[in-house]
C-alpha atoms as a printed R data frame, in Angstrom:
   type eleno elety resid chain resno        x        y        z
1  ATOM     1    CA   UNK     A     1 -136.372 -199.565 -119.392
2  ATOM     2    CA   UNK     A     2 -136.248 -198.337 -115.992
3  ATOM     3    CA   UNK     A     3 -138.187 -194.904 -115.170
4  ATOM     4    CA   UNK     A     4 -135.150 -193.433 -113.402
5  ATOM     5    CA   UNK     A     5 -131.611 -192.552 -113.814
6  ATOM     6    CA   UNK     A     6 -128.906 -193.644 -112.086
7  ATOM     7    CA   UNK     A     7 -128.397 -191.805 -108.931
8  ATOM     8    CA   UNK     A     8 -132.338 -192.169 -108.243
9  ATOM     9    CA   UNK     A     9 -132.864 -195.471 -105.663
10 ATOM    10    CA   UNK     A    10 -135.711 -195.665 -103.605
11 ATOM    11    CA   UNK     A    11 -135.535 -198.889 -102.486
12 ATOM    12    CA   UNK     A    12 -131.761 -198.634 -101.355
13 ATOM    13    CA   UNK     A    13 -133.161 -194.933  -98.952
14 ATOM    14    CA   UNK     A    14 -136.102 -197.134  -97.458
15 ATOM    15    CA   UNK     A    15 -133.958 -199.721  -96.553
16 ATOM    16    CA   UNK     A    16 -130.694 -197.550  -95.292
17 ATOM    17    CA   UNK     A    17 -133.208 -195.265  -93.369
18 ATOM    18    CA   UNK     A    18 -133.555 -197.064  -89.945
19 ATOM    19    CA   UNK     A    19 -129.586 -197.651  -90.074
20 ATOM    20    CA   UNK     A    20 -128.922 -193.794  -90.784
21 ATOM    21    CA   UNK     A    21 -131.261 -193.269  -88.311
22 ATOM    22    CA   UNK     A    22 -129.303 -195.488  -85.650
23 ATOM    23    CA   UNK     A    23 -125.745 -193.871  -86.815
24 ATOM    24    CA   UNK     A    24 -127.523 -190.579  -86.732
25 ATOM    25    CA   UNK     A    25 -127.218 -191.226  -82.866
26 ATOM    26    CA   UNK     A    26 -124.050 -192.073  -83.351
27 ATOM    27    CA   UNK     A    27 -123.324 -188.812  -85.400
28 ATOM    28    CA   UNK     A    28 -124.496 -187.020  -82.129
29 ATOM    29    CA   UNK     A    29 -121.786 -189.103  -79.564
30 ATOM    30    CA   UNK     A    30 -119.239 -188.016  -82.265
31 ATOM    31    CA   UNK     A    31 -119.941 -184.378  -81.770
32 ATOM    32    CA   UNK     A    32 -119.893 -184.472  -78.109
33 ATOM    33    CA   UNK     A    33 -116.602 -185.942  -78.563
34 ATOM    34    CA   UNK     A    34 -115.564 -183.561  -81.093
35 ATOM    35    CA   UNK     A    35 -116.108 -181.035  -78.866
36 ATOM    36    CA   UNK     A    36 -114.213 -182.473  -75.926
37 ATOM    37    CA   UNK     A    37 -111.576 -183.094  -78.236
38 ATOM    38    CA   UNK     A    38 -111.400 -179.711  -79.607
39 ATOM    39    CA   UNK     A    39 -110.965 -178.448  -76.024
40 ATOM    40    CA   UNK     A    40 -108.942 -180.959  -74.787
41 ATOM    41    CA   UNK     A    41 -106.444 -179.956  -77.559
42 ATOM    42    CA   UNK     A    42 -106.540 -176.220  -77.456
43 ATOM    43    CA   UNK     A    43 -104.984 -177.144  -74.011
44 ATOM    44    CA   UNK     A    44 -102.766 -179.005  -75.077
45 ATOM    45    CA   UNK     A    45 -101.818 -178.708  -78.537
46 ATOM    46    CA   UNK     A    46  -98.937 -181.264  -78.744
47 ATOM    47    CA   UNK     A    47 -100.389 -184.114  -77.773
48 ATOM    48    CA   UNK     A    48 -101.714 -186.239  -81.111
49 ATOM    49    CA   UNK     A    49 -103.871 -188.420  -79.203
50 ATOM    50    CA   UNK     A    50 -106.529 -185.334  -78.872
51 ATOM    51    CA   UNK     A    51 -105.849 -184.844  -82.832
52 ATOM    52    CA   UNK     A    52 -106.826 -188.353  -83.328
53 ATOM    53    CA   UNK     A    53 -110.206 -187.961  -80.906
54 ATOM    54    CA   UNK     A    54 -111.173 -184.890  -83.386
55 ATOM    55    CA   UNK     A    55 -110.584 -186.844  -86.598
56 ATOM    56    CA   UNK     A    56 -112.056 -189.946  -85.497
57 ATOM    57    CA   UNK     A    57 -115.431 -187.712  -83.778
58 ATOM    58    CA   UNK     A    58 -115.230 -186.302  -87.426
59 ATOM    59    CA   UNK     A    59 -115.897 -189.463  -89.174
60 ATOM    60    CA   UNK     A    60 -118.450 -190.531  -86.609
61 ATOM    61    CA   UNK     A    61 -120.495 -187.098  -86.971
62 ATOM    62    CA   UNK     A    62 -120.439 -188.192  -91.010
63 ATOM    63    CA   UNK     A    63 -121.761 -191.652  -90.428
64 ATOM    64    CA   UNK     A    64 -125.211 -191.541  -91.480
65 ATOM    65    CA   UNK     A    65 -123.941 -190.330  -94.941
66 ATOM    66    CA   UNK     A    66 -121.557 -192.926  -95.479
67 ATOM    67    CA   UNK     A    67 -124.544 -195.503  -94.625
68 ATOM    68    CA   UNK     A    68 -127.076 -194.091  -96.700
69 ATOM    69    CA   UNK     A    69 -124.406 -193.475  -99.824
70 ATOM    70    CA   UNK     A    70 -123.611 -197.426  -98.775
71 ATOM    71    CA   UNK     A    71 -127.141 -199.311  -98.808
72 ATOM    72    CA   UNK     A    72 -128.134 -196.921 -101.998
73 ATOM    73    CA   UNK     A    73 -125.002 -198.340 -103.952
74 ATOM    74    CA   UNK     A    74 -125.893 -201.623 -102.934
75 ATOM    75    CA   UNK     A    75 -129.718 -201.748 -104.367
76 ATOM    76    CA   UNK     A    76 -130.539 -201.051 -108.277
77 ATOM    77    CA   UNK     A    77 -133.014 -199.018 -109.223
């Protein structure tokens, strides 16, 4: 019977850490884009390829998320 519920990995954090920690740097390129972005479109609004910057800066500023959620799936308790 194992000591801890579900959601509770150990293992699967120790092991993620050094990646989150590498797309933690990643998270910060993504906001400096982000921010570029946002400027670059409040200039110009209809162009969608400073939309697309944003949304893909967003998804790089939640990186070290997805890879911790990922490698803490991936181990069992």
């Amino acid at each position: 019977m194992c000591c801890c519920d579900e959601d509770c990995r150990p293992l699967g954090f120790l092991l993620g850490l050094p990646f989150a920690l590498l797309s933690f740097l990643i998270s910060i390129v993504g906001l400096v884009v982000w921010i570029v972005g946002l400027l670059l479109t409040c200039i110009c609004p209809c162009c969608i390829c400073f939309t697309l910057l944003v949304e893909f800066a967003l998804e790089l500023i939640k990186a070290p998320l997805h890879v911790m959620e990922f490698f803490m799936s991936k181990i069992p308790c």
